[in-house]
């Protein structure tokens, strides 16, 4: 039995409530993280392999060496200034490992023009991390050409840097076929929209499209918006860089009209996205989730990390600095072409599976293997429904929740092992009732 530790915020098979997800941050600040970690789990779930998910900790290196045969680290935009401390922590752990370490899909973050005023500060921690990985690995897998060029500038050439894109795009191995479901979008078309609240043009886009497309739904992903949906308040909104008009206030039409959904598991997210004709927005993994569900998606690329990934996988994209004030979902859909992405996927898959082979990692699309056991186990689990705002509840439902809260508050003293559960449930109902 080969034992692999996958760095992930949670296992795809862990069923966690919305409250636990929020309190323990099981999405790692963004549900997009769960998309690429689940992909790695599915791909590596071969017969004779046991996978476990964990967040790497400094004090666990000895235990990891003793328990596992390989560590696989899926990453996103880890080469950025705000991630220096976690990156150094990972480097310290890796430096104390004696087993193989494979990094899958790491990227550098800069502006659309490739500028980053803090890249000089990143040179030391990034070099340390890459050196530690390469001492335990034949190469490091990066998201795209921008990151490869950045690492080349630090002295790491293409002999040890493999451009492989993101593992999320290979969740279904060599199979990827996305086509337009309708010839053209209309005002009644179901549209999935995703937004990064700090990207300036997205405020006007969300306001305009909320009015023009009544069946548009906002697929929220970040932990701050989850907090908003559960408590009625977006944390620290006055202190954060927030684009004017984005859905972070209760009076925003997408929130006031109960047109926001938040999924805490990829499997329910994918299933929901099957029902839309089109997905677009600034969230790269929000749109990849749609593509995996068979729904055409377009990325509004706002920095190097989203642009290089969209470019590598040939996902239709429009840089936000090229967006005009009258940008429209129907026009984006009409001009987009998913055939280059479809046609180039097989070649990209060959590159990706060659990377896995180079690292001694068998996958479920090899002869004699298949993903059916993984899929069956996932299908057998009952994951939470999407989070919605209270705006969609009837007065009767709100009063029923208030009655439940009152009953919990009046519960007489109970055994110690039950008291905590009662308190947690009461707090959960109170948070849902609070308007902010």
Coordinates of C-alpha atoms in Angstrom, one line a residue:
X1 CA 0.0 0.0 0.0
X2 CA 1.4 3.4 -1.0
X3 CA 0.4 6.2 1.3
X4 CA 0.3 9.7 0.0
X5 CA -0.3 12.9 2.0
X6 CA -2.0 15.6 0.0
X7 CA -1.8 19.1 1.3
X8 CA -5.4 20.2 1.4
X9 CA -7.8 22.1 3.6
X10 CA -10.0 19.0 3.8
X11 CA -10.6 15.6 2.1
X12 CA -13.2 15.4 -0.6
X13 CA -14.9 12.8 1.5
X14 CA -15.2 14.9 4.6
X15 CA -18.8 16.0 5.1
X16 CA -18.7 19.2 7.2
X17 CA -21.5 21.5 8.1
X18 CA -21.6 25.0 6.9
X19 CA -20.9 26.2 10.5
X20 CA -17.9 23.9 10.9
X21 CA -16.6 25.0 7.5
X22 CA -16.8 28.6 8.5
X23 CA -15.4 28.1 12.0
X24 CA -12.4 25.9 10.9
X25 CA -12.0 27.7 7.5
X26 CA -12.1 24.4 5.7
X27 CA -12.1 26.2 2.3
X28 CA -8.8 27.9 2.9
X29 CA -10.5 31.3 2.4
X30 CA -11.9 30.3 -1.0
X31 CA -13.8 27.2 -2.2
X32 CA -11.7 27.3 -5.4
X33 CA -8.9 25.6 -3.3
X34 CA -11.1 22.6 -2.9
X35 CA -11.5 22.2 -6.7
X36 CA -7.8 21.5 -7.4
X37 CA -7.3 19.5 -4.3
X38 CA -10.3 17.2 -5.2
X39 CA -8.9 16.8 -8.7
X40 CA -5.6 15.6 -7.3
X41 CA -7.4 13.2 -5.0
X42 CA -9.4 11.7 -7.8
X43 CA -6.5 11.4 -10.2
X44 CA -4.2 9.7 -7.6
X45 CA -6.9 7.4 -6.2
X46 CA -5.5 4.2 -7.8
X47 CA -5.9 0.7 -6.5
X48 CA -3.2 0.1 -3.8
X49 CA -2.9 3.8 -2.9
X50 CA -4.2 5.5 0.2
X51 CA -4.6 9.2 0.3
X52 CA -5.0 11.5 3.2
X53 CA -5.6 15.3 3.4
X54 CA -3.8 17.5 5.9
X55 CA -2.4 21.0 6.3
X56 CA 1.3 20.8 6.6
X57 CA 2.6 21.8 10.1
X58 CA 6.1 22.6 11.2
X59 CA 6.1 20.0 14.0
X60 CA 4.8 17.1 11.9
X61 CA 7.8 16.4 9.6
X62 CA 8.9 13.4 11.6
X63 CA 5.5 11.9 11.7
X64 CA 5.0 12.5 7.9
X65 CA 8.3 10.7 7.2
X66 CA 7.2 7.7 9.3
X67 CA 3.6 7.5 8.0
X68 CA 3.7 8.4 4.3
X69 CA 5.6 7.5 1.1
X70 CA 5.0 10.7 -0.8
X71 CA 3.8 14.2 -0.2
X72 CA 1.8 16.0 -3.0
X73 CA 1.3 19.7 -2.7
X74 CA -1.3 21.3 -5.0
X75 CA -0.8 25.1 -4.9
X76 CA -2.3 28.2 -6.5
X77 CA -0.7 31.7 -6.4
X78 CA 1.7 30.8 -3.6
X79 CA 4.5 33.0 -5.0
X80 CA 3.1 36.3 -3.7
X81 CA 4.2 38.8 -1.0
X82 CA 1.2 38.1 1.3
X83 CA 2.1 34.4 1.3
X84 CA 5.7 34.6 2.4
X85 CA 5.2 33.4 5.9
X86 CA 3.2 30.3 4.9
X87 CA 5.7 29.6 2.1
X88 CA 8.6 29.8 4.5
X89 CA 6.7 27.4 6.9
X90 CA 6.3 24.9 4.0
X91 CA 9.9 25.2 3.1
X92 CA 10.9 24.4 6.7
X93 CA 8.7 21.3 6.7
X94 CA 10.0 20.1 3.3
X95 CA 13.6 20.6 4.4
X96 CA 12.9 18.1 7.2
X97 CA 11.3 15.5 4.9
X98 CA 13.1 12.4 3.7
X99 CA 10.4 11.2 1.3
X100 CA 9.5 12.5 -2.3
X101 CA 7.7 15.8 -2.5
X102 CA 5.7 16.9 -5.6
X103 CA 4.4 20.4 -6.1
X104 CA 1.5 20.6 -8.6
X105 CA 0.4 23.8 -10.3
X106 CA 2.1 26.6 -8.3
X107 CA 2.0 30.2 -9.7
X108 CA 3.4 33.6 -9.2
X109 CA 1.1 36.6 -8.8
X110 CA 1.5 40.0 -10.5
X111 CA -0.5 42.6 -12.3
X112 CA -1.8 42.0 -15.9
X113 CA 1.3 43.8 -17.1
X114 CA 3.5 41.4 -15.1
X115 CA 4.5 44.0 -12.5
X116 CA 4.9 43.3 -8.8
X117 CA 6.7 45.8 -6.7
X118 CA 7.5 43.1 -4.1
X119 CA 9.1 40.5 -6.3
X120 CA 12.5 41.4 -4.9
X121 CA 11.2 40.5 -1.5
X122 CA 10.0 37.2 -2.9
X123 CA 13.3 36.0 -4.3
X124 CA 14.7 34.6 -1.1
X125 CA 11.6 32.7 0.1
X126 CA 10.7 31.4 -3.4
X127 CA 14.2 30.2 -4.1
X128 CA 14.3 28.5 -0.7
X129 CA 11.0 26.7 -1.4
X130 CA 12.0 25.6 -4.9
X131 CA 15.4 24.4 -3.8
X132 CA 13.8 22.4 -1.0
X133 CA 11.3 20.8 -3.4
X134 CA 13.9 20.0 -6.0
X135 CA 16.1 18.1 -3.5
X136 CA 13.2 15.7 -3.1
X137 CA 11.7 15.9 -6.6
X138 CA 12.8 15.8 -10.2
X139 CA 10.9 19.0 -11.1
X140 CA 8.3 21.5 -9.9
X141 CA 5.0 21.9 -11.7
X142 CA 3.9 25.5 -12.4
X143 CA 0.7 27.0 -13.8
X144 CA 2.0 28.7 -16.9
X145 CA 4.6 30.6 -18.8
X146 CA 4.7 33.6 -16.6
X147 CA 5.7 31.6 -13.6
X148 CA 8.2 29.6 -15.6
X149 CA 9.9 32.8 -16.7
X150 CA 9.9 34.2 -13.2
X151 CA 11.6 31.0 -11.9
X152 CA 14.1 31.1 -14.8
X153 CA 15.1 34.6 -13.6
X154 CA 15.9 33.0 -10.2
X155 CA 18.1 30.4 -11.8
X156 CA 15.6 27.5 -12.2
X157 CA 15.5 26.4 -15.9
X158 CA 13.1 24.3 -17.9
X159 CA 15.0 21.2 -17.0
X160 CA 13.5 21.4 -13.5
X161 CA 10.4 23.5 -14.2
X162 CA 7.4 21.8 -15.9
X163 CA 4.6 24.0 -17.2
X164 CA 1.5 21.8 -16.4
X165 CA -1.4 24.3 -15.8
X166 CA -3.8 23.5 -13.0
X167 CA -4.7 20.0 -11.9
X168 CA -8.3 21.0 -11.7
X169 CA -8.6 21.1 -15.4
X170 CA -7.5 17.4 -15.5
X171 CA -10.1 16.1 -13.0
X172 CA -11.6 14.0 -15.7
X173 CA -8.3 13.1 -17.3
X174 CA -8.2 13.3 -21.1
X175 CA -11.9 14.0 -21.3
X176 CA -13.0 17.7 -21.6
X177 CA -15.6 18.7 -24.0
X178 CA -17.5 22.0 -23.5
X179 CA -19.9 23.4 -26.1
X180 CA -22.5 26.1 -26.3
X181 CA -25.9 24.9 -24.9
X182 CA -27.8 27.6 -26.7
X183 CA -27.1 29.6 -29.8
X184 CA -27.4 32.9 -28.0
X185 CA -28.2 34.2 -24.5
X186 CA -31.4 36.1 -23.8
X187 CA -32.4 38.3 -20.9
X188 CA -34.0 35.2 -19.4
X189 CA -31.0 32.9 -19.7
X190 CA -29.6 31.3 -16.5
X191 CA -26.2 32.7 -15.9
X192 CA -23.6 32.0 -13.2
X193 CA -21.6 35.0 -12.2
X194 CA -18.5 35.1 -10.0
X195 CA -16.7 38.1 -8.7
X196 CA -13.6 39.2 -6.8
X197 CA -14.8 42.2 -4.6
X198 CA -11.4 43.9 -4.9
X199 CA -11.4 44.0 -8.7
X200 CA -12.6 47.5 -9.6
X201 CA -14.7 47.0 -12.7
X202 CA -16.7 44.2 -11.2
X203 CA -19.0 46.5 -9.1
X204 CA -20.5 48.1 -12.2
X205 CA -20.7 44.7 -14.0
X206 CA -22.5 43.1 -11.1
X207 CA -25.0 45.9 -10.8
X208 CA -25.7 46.1 -14.5
X209 CA -26.1 42.4 -15.0
X210 CA -28.3 41.9 -11.9
X211 CA -30.7 44.3 -13.6
X212 CA -30.5 42.9 -17.1
X213 CA -30.5 39.2 -16.3
X214 CA -33.1 38.2 -13.7
X215 CA -31.9 34.6 -13.8
X216 CA -28.3 35.5 -13.1
X217 CA -27.0 34.0 -9.9
X218 CA -23.8 35.0 -8.0
X219 CA -21.7 32.0 -7.2
X220 CA -19.8 33.3 -4.1
X221 CA -16.5 31.7 -3.1
X222 CA -14.7 33.7 -0.5
X223 CA -14.9 33.2 3.3
X224 CA -15.8 36.9 3.9
X225 CA -19.0 36.5 1.7
X226 CA -19.8 33.3 3.6
X227 CA -19.7 35.4 6.7
X228 CA -21.9 38.0 5.1
X229 CA -24.5 35.3 4.2
X230 CA -24.5 33.8 7.7
X231 CA -24.4 37.0 9.8
X232 CA -25.5 39.8 7.5
X233 CA -22.2 41.7 7.7
X234 CA -19.1 41.6 5.5
X235 CA -16.2 41.7 7.9
X236 CA -14.1 44.9 7.9
X237 CA -15.8 46.2 4.8
X238 CA -14.7 49.8 5.6
X239 CA -11.0 48.8 6.0
X240 CA -10.8 46.5 2.9
X241 CA -10.1 47.4 -0.7
X242 CA -13.7 46.9 -2.1
X243 CA -14.9 47.9 -5.5
X244 CA -17.9 50.2 -5.5
X245 CA -21.1 48.3 -6.3
X246 CA -19.9 44.7 -5.6
X247 CA -22.3 42.4 -3.6
X248 CA -20.9 42.8 -0.1
X249 CA -23.9 44.8 1.3
X250 CA -27.4 43.6 2.1
X251 CA -29.0 46.1 -0.2
X252 CA -27.1 44.9 -3.3
X253 CA -29.8 43.5 -5.7
X254 CA -28.1 40.1 -5.9
X255 CA -28.3 39.7 -2.1
X256 CA -31.6 41.5 -1.5
X257 CA -33.2 39.3 -4.1
X258 CA -31.7 36.0 -2.8
X259 CA -29.6 35.5 -5.9
X260 CA -26.4 34.4 -4.2
X261 CA -25.4 30.8 -3.6
X262 CA -22.3 29.5 -1.7
X263 CA -21.2 25.9 -2.0
X264 CA -18.9 24.4 0.6
X265 CA -18.1 21.3 -1.5
X266 CA -17.1 20.9 -5.1
X267 CA -19.5 18.0 -5.8
X268 CA -22.6 20.0 -5.0
X269 CA -21.2 23.1 -6.8
X270 CA -20.5 21.1 -10.0
X271 CA -24.0 19.6 -10.0
X272 CA -25.6 23.1 -9.6
X273 CA -23.6 24.6 -12.3
X274 CA -24.9 22.1 -14.8
X275 CA -28.1 24.1 -14.9
X276 CA -26.6 27.3 -16.3
X277 CA -26.1 28.3 -20.0
X278 CA -23.0 30.4 -19.2
X279 CA -20.6 31.3 -16.4
X280 CA -18.3 34.3 -16.3
X281 CA -16.4 36.5 -13.9
X282 CA -13.0 37.0 -12.3
X283 CA -12.8 33.8 -10.3
X284 CA -10.6 31.3 -12.3
X285 CA -11.7 28.3 -10.3
X286 CA -15.3 29.4 -10.3
X287 CA -15.2 29.2 -14.1
X288 CA -13.2 26.0 -14.1
X289 CA -15.9 24.5 -11.9
X290 CA -18.4 25.5 -14.6
X291 CA -16.3 23.9 -17.3
X292 CA -16.0 20.7 -15.3
X293 CA -19.8 20.7 -15.1
X294 CA -20.0 21.1 -18.9
X295 CA -21.1 24.7 -18.8
X296 CA -19.3 27.2 -21.1
X297 CA -17.3 29.7 -19.0
X298 CA -15.3 32.8 -19.7
X299 CA -12.7 34.4 -17.4
X300 CA -12.4 38.1 -16.8
X301 CA -8.6 38.0 -16.2
X302 CA -7.5 40.5 -13.7
X303 CA -3.9 39.5 -12.9
X304 CA -1.0 37.3 -14.1
X305 CA -2.2 34.2 -12.2
X306 CA -5.7 34.2 -13.9
X307 CA -4.3 35.2 -17.3
X308 CA -1.5 32.6 -17.5
X309 CA -3.8 29.8 -16.5
X310 CA -6.5 30.8 -18.9
X311 CA -3.9 31.2 -21.6
X312 CA -2.3 27.8 -21.0
X313 CA -5.6 25.9 -21.0
X314 CA -7.1 28.2 -23.8
X315 CA -10.1 29.1 -21.7
X316 CA -11.9 32.0 -23.3
X317 CA -10.8 35.2 -21.4
X318 CA -11.0 38.9 -21.6
X319 CA -8.5 41.0 -19.6
X320 CA -10.3 43.4 -17.3
X321 CA -8.3 46.3 -18.6
X322 CA -9.9 45.8 -22.0
X323 CA -13.4 45.8 -20.7
X324 CA -15.6 48.7 -21.7
X325 CA -18.4 50.2 -19.7
X326 CA -21.1 48.4 -21.8
X327 CA -19.6 44.9 -21.5
X328 CA -22.4 42.4 -21.7
X329 CA -22.7 38.7 -20.9
X330 CA -24.6 37.9 -24.2
X331 CA -21.9 39.5 -26.2
X332 CA -19.1 37.8 -24.4
X333 CA -20.9 34.5 -25.0
X334 CA -21.4 35.2 -28.7
X335 CA -17.8 36.0 -29.3
X336 CA -16.3 33.2 -27.2
X337 CA -14.9 30.0 -28.7
X338 CA -14.4 26.8 -26.6
X339 CA -13.0 24.7 -29.4
X340 CA -9.4 25.6 -29.0
X341 CA -9.7 24.6 -25.3
X342 CA -11.4 21.3 -26.3
X343 CA -9.0 20.4 -29.1
X344 CA -5.8 21.2 -27.1
X345 CA -6.8 19.4 -24.0
X346 CA -5.5 16.0 -25.0
X347 CA -2.0 17.4 -25.6
X348 CA -2.0 19.2 -22.3
X349 CA -3.2 16.0 -20.6
X350 CA -0.2 14.2 -22.1
X351 CA 2.1 16.8 -20.6
X352 CA 0.4 16.5 -17.2
X353 CA 0.5 12.7 -17.1
X354 CA 4.1 12.8 -18.1
X355 CA 4.8 15.0 -15.1
X356 CA 3.0 12.5 -12.9
X357 CA 5.1 9.7 -14.4
X358 CA 8.3 11.7 -13.9
X359 CA 7.3 11.9 -10.2
X360 CA 6.4 8.2 -9.8
X361 CA 2.7 9.0 -9.3
X362 CA 0.3 6.5 -11.0
X363 CA -3.1 7.8 -11.9
X364 CA -6.6 6.4 -12.5
X365 CA -6.5 6.8 -16.3
X366 CA -3.7 4.4 -16.7
X367 CA -4.4 0.9 -18.1
X368 CA -5.9 -1.3 -15.3
X369 CA -7.1 1.7 -13.3
X370 CA -10.3 3.7 -13.2
X371 CA -11.9 6.4 -11.0
X372 CA -15.1 4.5 -10.3
X373 CA -14.3 3.7 -6.7
X374 CA -13.6 7.4 -6.0
X375 CA -16.8 8.5 -7.7
X376 CA -18.9 5.9 -6.0
X377 CA -17.7 6.9 -2.6
X378 CA -18.3 10.5 -3.3
X379 CA -21.8 9.8 -4.6
X380 CA -22.7 7.9 -1.4
X381 CA -22.2 10.9 0.8
X382 CA -24.7 13.6 1.7
X383 CA -23.1 17.0 1.5
X384 CA -24.7 20.2 2.7
X385 CA -27.0 22.2 0.5
X386 CA -25.8 25.6 -0.7
X387 CA -25.9 28.5 1.6
X388 CA -28.5 31.1 0.8
X389 CA -29.3 34.5 2.4
X390 CA -32.3 34.9 4.6
X391 CA -33.9 37.0 1.9
X392 CA -35.4 33.9 0.4
X393 CA -37.2 32.8 3.6
X394 CA -40.9 33.4 4.2
X395 CA -42.0 35.2 7.4
X396 CA -43.3 31.9 8.6
X397 CA -39.9 30.3 8.2
X398 CA -38.2 33.2 10.0
X399 CA -40.7 32.9 12.9
X400 CA -40.0 29.2 13.1
X401 CA -36.3 29.9 13.4
X402 CA -37.0 32.4 16.1
X403 CA -39.1 29.8 18.0
X404 CA -36.3 27.3 17.7
X405 CA -33.8 29.8 19.1
X406 CA -36.1 30.6 22.0
X407 CA -36.5 26.9 22.8
X408 CA -32.8 26.4 22.7
X409 CA -32.2 29.3 25.0
X410 CA -34.7 28.0 27.5
X411 CA -33.2 24.5 27.5
X412 CA -32.6 23.4 31.1
X413 CA -29.1 22.3 32.1
X414 CA -28.0 19.1 30.3
X415 CA -25.1 16.8 30.5
X416 CA -21.7 18.4 29.8
X417 CA -21.3 16.4 26.5
X418 CA -24.6 17.9 25.2
X419 CA -24.3 21.4 26.5
X420 CA -21.7 22.4 23.9
X421 CA -23.9 21.1 21.1
X422 CA -26.9 23.1 22.3
X423 CA -24.8 26.2 22.6
X424 CA -23.4 25.7 19.0
X425 CA -26.9 25.2 17.6
X426 CA -28.3 28.2 19.4
X427 CA -25.4 30.3 18.1
X428 CA -26.0 29.0 14.6
X429 CA -29.7 30.0 14.6
X430 CA -28.8 33.4 16.2
X431 CA -26.3 34.1 13.4
X432 CA -28.9 33.3 10.7
X433 CA -31.4 35.6 12.3
X434 CA -29.1 38.5 12.7
X435 CA -29.5 41.1 10.0
X436 CA -26.1 42.8 10.6

